[in-house]
Amino acid sequence: MSNGVSSHPEEPARPETPRHVAIIMDGNGRWAAARGLPRGEGHRRGVEALRRVVRASHELGISYLTIYSFSSENWSRPATEIGDLFGLLRRFIRNDLATLHRDGVRVRVIGEREGLEQDIRALLAEAEDLTKDNTALTLVVAFNYGSRQEIAQAAQRLAREVADGKRAVETITADTLGRYLDAPDIPDPDMIIRTSGEQRLSNFLMWQAAYSELVFVPIHWPDFDRAALEGAIAEYARRERRFGGLAAKTGS
Ligand code: FPP
């Protein structure tokens, strides 16, 4: 299935368009249950929503889209559902990678790779490597990701440098720690959307979310589409971003 992302956005980026949108794609299970369908069907329809949103993000002039695909805590789900989610990731990369690449999408992956099956690790690496020079849209896939784990790993690496005598404790600032996170070159999200009505971050980008606008939408992820994304952007545009100061700034 084509994502239909063109190399030229239909509309130029406007100041009120967030440069980086991150999404907690929630509600697949409830969407399925409401229709008497297995949860896996909700996840499958969730991948279709993801394709729509990748296309719409580029058309609307968004530069970075981060999606929460599998959290460190999702391991507590039944093995069959974990198998479904891994199967969907495999299929998503195998079926959609060529299209994403053709459309100029750069794929980045954040999260813990160790502990993932070798074929999944190879697919993630292939997606990153093939698309590394693309510039139309950066799609950051958070897979086996947890924000506390990411921050703890950054702290471990810094502590190791101190223990090895390569760094003085006083050099560790918030900026330093930020540079040791999984994707330090990606700007912080301007807006984080969570679907399905839940209102929490659930261990997603907690460091990077310091000044993000949080937008909660009541619809379940499989029903999310361009119109819903535009609605979230309109909500974002109504917010006044101050970054701890007094005067409103655009943040970009
Ligand atoms: C939350 O719904 C969604 C997830 C845990 C996974 C999101 C995954 C996809 C959209 C498809 C996979 C995409 C890729 C690229 C792997 P939920 O199951 O928590 O829903 P519920 O809260 O209604 O039960």
Short mmCIF file of C-alpha atoms and ligand atoms in Angstrom, two decimals:
data_model
loop_
_atom_site.label_atom_id
_atom_site.label_comp_id
_atom_site.label_asym_id
_atom_site.label_seq_id
_atom_site.Cartn_x
_atom_site.Cartn_y
_atom_site.Cartn_z
CA MET A 1 0.00 0.00 0.00
CA SER A 2 1.39 3.39 -0.93
CA ASN A 3 1.89 6.07 1.66
CA GLY A 4 1.53 8.58 -1.15
CA VAL A 5 3.99 10.99 0.47
CA SER A 6 5.26 13.41 -2.13
CA SER A 7 8.70 14.97 -1.91
CA HIS A 8 7.12 18.42 -1.84
CA PRO A 9 4.65 19.20 0.94
CA GLU A 10 1.29 20.48 -0.30
CA GLU A 11 1.48 23.31 2.16
CA PRO A 12 4.55 25.11 3.50
CA ALA A 13 5.31 24.81 7.20
CA ARG A 14 3.51 27.60 9.04
CA PRO A 15 4.65 28.97 12.40
CA GLU A 16 1.66 27.35 14.05
CA THR A 17 2.54 23.97 12.60
CA PRO A 18 4.52 21.91 15.10
CA ARG A 19 7.89 20.84 13.74
CA HIS A 20 7.90 17.63 15.78
CA VAL A 21 4.75 15.68 16.64
CA ALA A 22 4.94 12.60 18.87
CA ILE A 23 2.01 10.22 19.21
CA ILE A 24 0.94 7.67 21.82
CA MET A 25 -1.19 5.44 19.59
CA ASP A 26 -3.66 4.21 22.22
CA GLY A 27 -7.00 2.46 22.03
CA ASN A 28 -6.45 -0.33 19.52
CA GLY A 29 -7.78 -2.93 21.95
CA ARG A 30 -10.88 -0.92 22.87
CA TRP A 31 -11.56 -0.20 19.20
CA ALA A 32 -11.53 -3.95 18.53
CA ALA A 33 -13.55 -4.87 21.62
CA ALA A 34 -16.26 -2.38 20.69
CA ARG A 35 -16.67 -4.28 17.42
CA GLY A 36 -16.40 -7.81 18.84
CA LEU A 37 -13.06 -8.27 17.09
CA PRO A 38 -9.80 -9.71 18.44
CA ARG A 39 -7.28 -7.17 19.78
CA GLY A 40 -4.89 -8.08 16.97
CA GLU A 41 -7.39 -6.69 14.49
CA GLY A 42 -7.26 -3.38 16.35
CA HIS A 43 -3.47 -3.34 16.00
CA ARG A 44 -3.72 -4.19 12.29
CA ARG A 45 -6.10 -1.27 11.77
CA GLY A 46 -3.67 0.77 13.83
CA VAL A 47 -0.98 0.21 11.23
CA GLU A 48 -3.37 1.54 8.57
CA ALA A 49 -3.91 4.64 10.68
CA LEU A 50 -0.14 4.98 10.97
CA ARG A 51 0.22 4.98 7.17
CA ARG A 52 -2.43 7.71 6.90
CA VAL A 53 -0.74 9.81 9.55
CA VAL A 54 2.75 9.50 8.03
CA ARG A 55 1.33 10.76 4.73
CA ALA A 56 -0.68 13.57 6.38
CA SER A 57 2.26 14.66 8.53
CA HIS A 58 4.39 15.30 5.50
CA GLU A 59 1.56 17.01 3.63
CA LEU A 60 0.99 19.33 6.59
CA GLY A 61 4.64 20.35 6.81
CA ILE A 62 5.61 18.40 9.96
CA SER A 63 9.32 17.51 9.91
CA TYR A 64 9.51 14.87 12.66
CA LEU A 65 6.91 12.28 13.65
CA THR A 66 7.61 10.00 16.62
CA ILE A 67 5.36 7.01 17.30
CA TYR A 68 5.17 4.86 20.43
CA SER A 69 5.01 1.39 18.85
CA PHE A 70 6.04 -0.93 21.67
CA SER A 71 6.85 0.14 25.20
CA SER A 72 9.22 -1.53 27.63
CA GLU A 73 6.08 -2.30 29.68
CA ASN A 74 4.26 -4.01 26.78
CA TRP A 75 6.23 -7.21 27.59
CA SER A 76 3.65 -7.85 30.33
CA ARG A 77 0.95 -8.49 27.69
CA PRO A 78 -0.02 -12.05 26.67
CA ALA A 79 2.56 -13.75 24.43
CA THR A 80 0.07 -13.97 21.56
CA GLU A 81 -0.45 -10.21 21.55
CA ILE A 82 3.30 -9.55 21.76
CA GLY A 83 3.68 -11.90 18.79
CA ASP A 84 1.01 -9.92 16.91
CA LEU A 85 2.81 -6.62 17.55
CA PHE A 86 6.19 -7.98 16.49
CA GLY A 87 4.58 -9.52 13.40
CA LEU A 88 3.09 -6.15 12.50
CA LEU A 89 6.44 -4.41 12.89
CA ARG A 90 8.07 -7.03 10.64
CA ARG A 91 5.34 -6.63 8.03
CA PHE A 92 5.38 -2.85 8.30
CA ILE A 93 9.10 -2.70 7.55
CA ARG A 94 9.04 -5.42 4.87
CA ASN A 95 5.97 -4.03 3.05
CA ASP A 96 6.33 -0.30 3.58
CA LEU A 97 10.06 0.38 3.69
CA ALA A 98 10.46 0.75 -0.08
CA THR A 99 7.52 3.16 -0.21
CA LEU A 100 8.77 5.16 2.76
CA HIS A 101 12.19 5.39 1.12
CA ARG A 102 10.74 6.42 -2.24
CA ASP A 103 8.76 9.13 -0.48
CA GLY A 104 11.84 10.55 1.21
CA VAL A 105 11.05 9.38 4.74
CA ARG A 106 14.03 8.90 7.05
CA VAL A 107 13.42 6.17 9.64
CA ARG A 108 15.04 6.36 13.07
CA VAL A 109 14.53 3.91 15.90
CA ILE A 110 14.77 4.65 19.64
CA GLY A 111 14.56 2.09 22.44
CA GLU A 112 16.47 -0.91 23.65
CA ARG A 113 17.70 -3.19 20.83
CA GLU A 114 19.28 -5.78 23.11
CA GLY A 115 16.83 -8.52 23.92
CA LEU A 116 15.04 -8.18 20.58
CA GLU A 117 15.17 -11.09 18.16
CA GLN A 118 18.01 -10.90 15.68
CA ASP A 119 15.75 -10.59 12.62
CA ILE A 120 13.92 -7.63 14.16
CA ARG A 121 17.23 -5.94 14.96
CA ALA A 122 18.37 -6.51 11.39
CA LEU A 123 15.14 -5.06 9.97
CA LEU A 124 15.38 -1.97 12.17
CA ALA A 125 19.00 -1.45 11.15
CA GLU A 126 18.12 -1.95 7.48
CA ALA A 127 15.33 0.65 7.68
CA GLU A 128 17.65 3.19 9.30
CA ASP A 129 20.51 2.53 6.95
CA LEU A 130 18.49 2.59 3.72
CA THR A 131 16.74 5.86 4.56
CA LYS A 132 19.48 7.73 6.41
CA ASP A 133 19.93 10.45 3.77
CA ASN A 134 16.22 11.19 3.24
CA THR A 135 14.92 14.62 4.18
CA ALA A 136 11.14 14.80 3.55
CA LEU A 137 10.05 13.57 7.00
CA THR A 138 11.84 11.85 9.87
CA LEU A 139 9.78 8.98 11.31
CA VAL A 140 11.09 8.07 14.76
CA VAL A 141 9.87 4.63 15.79
CA ALA A 142 9.96 4.12 19.55
CA PHE A 143 10.21 0.34 19.85
CA ASN A 144 10.96 -1.50 23.09
CA TYR A 145 11.20 2.04 24.43
CA GLY A 146 10.84 3.39 27.94
CA SER A 147 11.80 6.89 29.00
CA ARG A 148 13.08 5.93 32.46
CA GLN A 149 15.25 3.23 30.91
CA GLU A 150 16.58 5.72 28.33
CA ILE A 151 17.49 8.25 31.04
CA ALA A 152 19.04 5.54 33.26
CA GLN A 153 21.20 4.36 30.36
CA ALA A 154 22.37 7.92 29.70
CA ALA A 155 23.25 8.24 33.40
CA GLN A 156 25.15 4.94 33.27
CA ARG A 157 27.22 6.06 30.30
CA LEU A 158 28.07 9.35 31.99
CA ALA A 159 28.91 7.57 35.25
CA ARG A 160 31.19 5.24 33.31
CA GLU A 161 33.07 8.20 31.84
CA VAL A 162 33.49 9.65 35.35
CA ALA A 163 34.64 6.30 36.74
CA ASP A 164 37.15 5.96 33.90
CA GLY A 165 38.54 9.42 34.67
CA LYS A 166 37.38 10.82 31.32
CA ARG A 167 34.87 13.30 32.71
CA ALA A 168 34.58 15.60 35.74
CA VAL A 169 31.31 15.33 37.67
CA GLU A 170 30.78 19.11 37.39
CA THR A 171 30.55 18.87 33.58
CA ILE A 172 27.28 16.95 33.82
CA THR A 173 24.44 19.37 33.11
CA ALA A 174 20.95 18.90 31.74
CA ASP A 175 22.34 19.59 28.26
CA THR A 176 25.01 16.95 28.72
CA LEU A 177 22.52 14.31 29.80
CA GLY A 178 20.27 15.23 26.89
CA ARG A 179 23.10 14.48 24.51
CA TYR A 180 23.36 10.93 25.86
CA LEU A 181 19.74 10.03 25.12
CA ASP A 182 18.81 7.78 22.18
CA ALA A 183 18.36 10.47 19.49
CA PRO A 184 20.07 13.67 20.65
CA ASP A 185 19.96 15.20 17.16
CA ILE A 186 16.14 15.10 17.00
CA PRO A 187 14.50 18.28 18.41
CA ASP A 188 12.15 17.89 21.37
CA PRO A 189 8.51 17.29 20.41
CA ASP A 190 6.44 20.47 20.14
CA MET A 191 3.24 18.48 20.64
CA ILE A 192 2.50 15.04 22.07
CA ILE A 193 -0.84 13.55 21.10
CA ARG A 194 -2.43 10.66 22.98
CA THR A 195 -5.49 9.02 21.52
CA SER A 196 -8.34 7.15 23.25
CA GLY A 197 -8.93 9.66 26.03
CA GLU A 198 -6.24 8.56 28.48
CA GLN A 199 -4.32 11.49 29.90
CA ARG A 200 -0.81 10.41 30.86
CA LEU A 201 2.64 9.99 29.29
CA SER A 202 3.16 6.31 30.21
CA ASN A 203 6.97 6.49 30.20
CA PHE A 204 7.12 8.15 26.75
CA LEU A 205 9.69 10.91 26.04
CA MET A 206 9.48 12.23 29.61
CA TRP A 207 12.75 14.14 29.34
CA GLN A 208 12.00 15.52 25.89
CA ALA A 209 8.41 16.47 26.87
CA ALA A 210 9.51 19.23 29.29
CA TYR A 211 7.88 21.96 27.16
CA SER A 212 5.71 19.91 24.82
CA GLU A 213 2.05 20.75 24.44
CA LEU A 214 0.02 17.68 25.45
CA VAL A 215 -3.09 17.10 23.38
CA PHE A 216 -5.50 14.34 24.34
CA VAL A 217 -8.07 13.23 21.81
CA PRO A 218 -11.01 10.95 22.62
CA ILE A 219 -10.92 8.78 19.51
CA HIS A 220 -9.22 5.39 19.37
CA TRP A 221 -6.05 5.13 17.31
CA PRO A 222 -7.49 3.02 14.43
CA ASP A 223 -9.94 5.89 13.73
CA PHE A 224 -7.23 8.57 13.72
CA ASP A 225 -6.83 10.30 10.38
CA ARG A 226 -5.70 13.53 8.73
CA ALA A 227 -8.73 15.43 10.03
CA ALA A 228 -7.96 14.34 13.59
CA LEU A 229 -4.33 15.40 13.16
CA GLU A 230 -5.45 18.77 11.83
CA GLY A 231 -7.75 19.12 14.85
CA ALA A 232 -4.83 18.45 17.20
CA ILE A 233 -2.68 20.99 15.34
CA ALA A 234 -5.47 23.57 15.64
CA GLU A 235 -5.53 22.93 19.40
CA TYR A 236 -1.74 23.31 19.50
CA ALA A 237 -1.96 26.60 17.58
CA ARG A 238 -4.37 27.96 20.22
CA ARG A 239 -1.92 27.30 23.01
CA GLU A 240 0.56 29.98 24.05
CA ARG A 241 4.00 28.50 24.45
CA ARG A 242 6.16 30.32 27.01
CA PHE A 243 9.04 27.93 27.75
CA GLY A 244 9.06 29.13 31.35
CA GLY A 245 9.29 32.80 30.36
CA LEU A 246 6.68 35.53 30.13
CA ALA A 247 6.35 36.33 26.45
CA ALA A 248 4.85 33.90 23.94
CA LYS A 249 7.39 32.36 21.56
CA THR A 250 6.99 30.09 18.56
CA GLY A 251 9.52 27.58 19.86
CA SER A 252 11.06 26.88 16.46
C1 FPP B 1 -2.10 0.79 22.22
O1 FPP B 1 -3.35 0.20 22.11
C2 FPP B 1 -1.24 0.45 21.12
C3 FPP B 1 -0.12 -0.33 21.21
C4 FPP B 1 0.33 -0.98 22.45
C5 FPP B 1 0.71 -0.61 20.08
C6 FPP B 1 0.65 0.38 18.95
C7 FPP B 1 0.95 -0.37 17.74
C8 FPP B 1 0.42 -0.15 16.51
C9 FPP B 1 -0.43 0.98 16.14
C10 FPP B 1 0.70 -1.09 15.44
C11 FPP B 1 2.12 -1.47 15.39
C12 FPP B 1 2.91 -0.54 14.55
C13 FPP B 1 4.18 -0.79 14.34
C14 FPP B 1 4.99 0.07 13.42
C15 FPP B 1 4.81 -1.90 15.05
P1 FPP B 1 -3.83 -0.75 23.29
O2 FPP B 1 -3.61 -2.15 22.85
O3 FPP B 1 -3.14 -0.39 24.56
O4 FPP B 1 -5.34 -0.40 23.34
P2 FPP B 1 -6.29 -0.49 24.63
O5 FPP B 1 -5.73 0.46 25.64
O6 FPP B 1 -7.61 -0.06 24.08
O7 FPP B 1 -6.27 -1.90 25.09
#
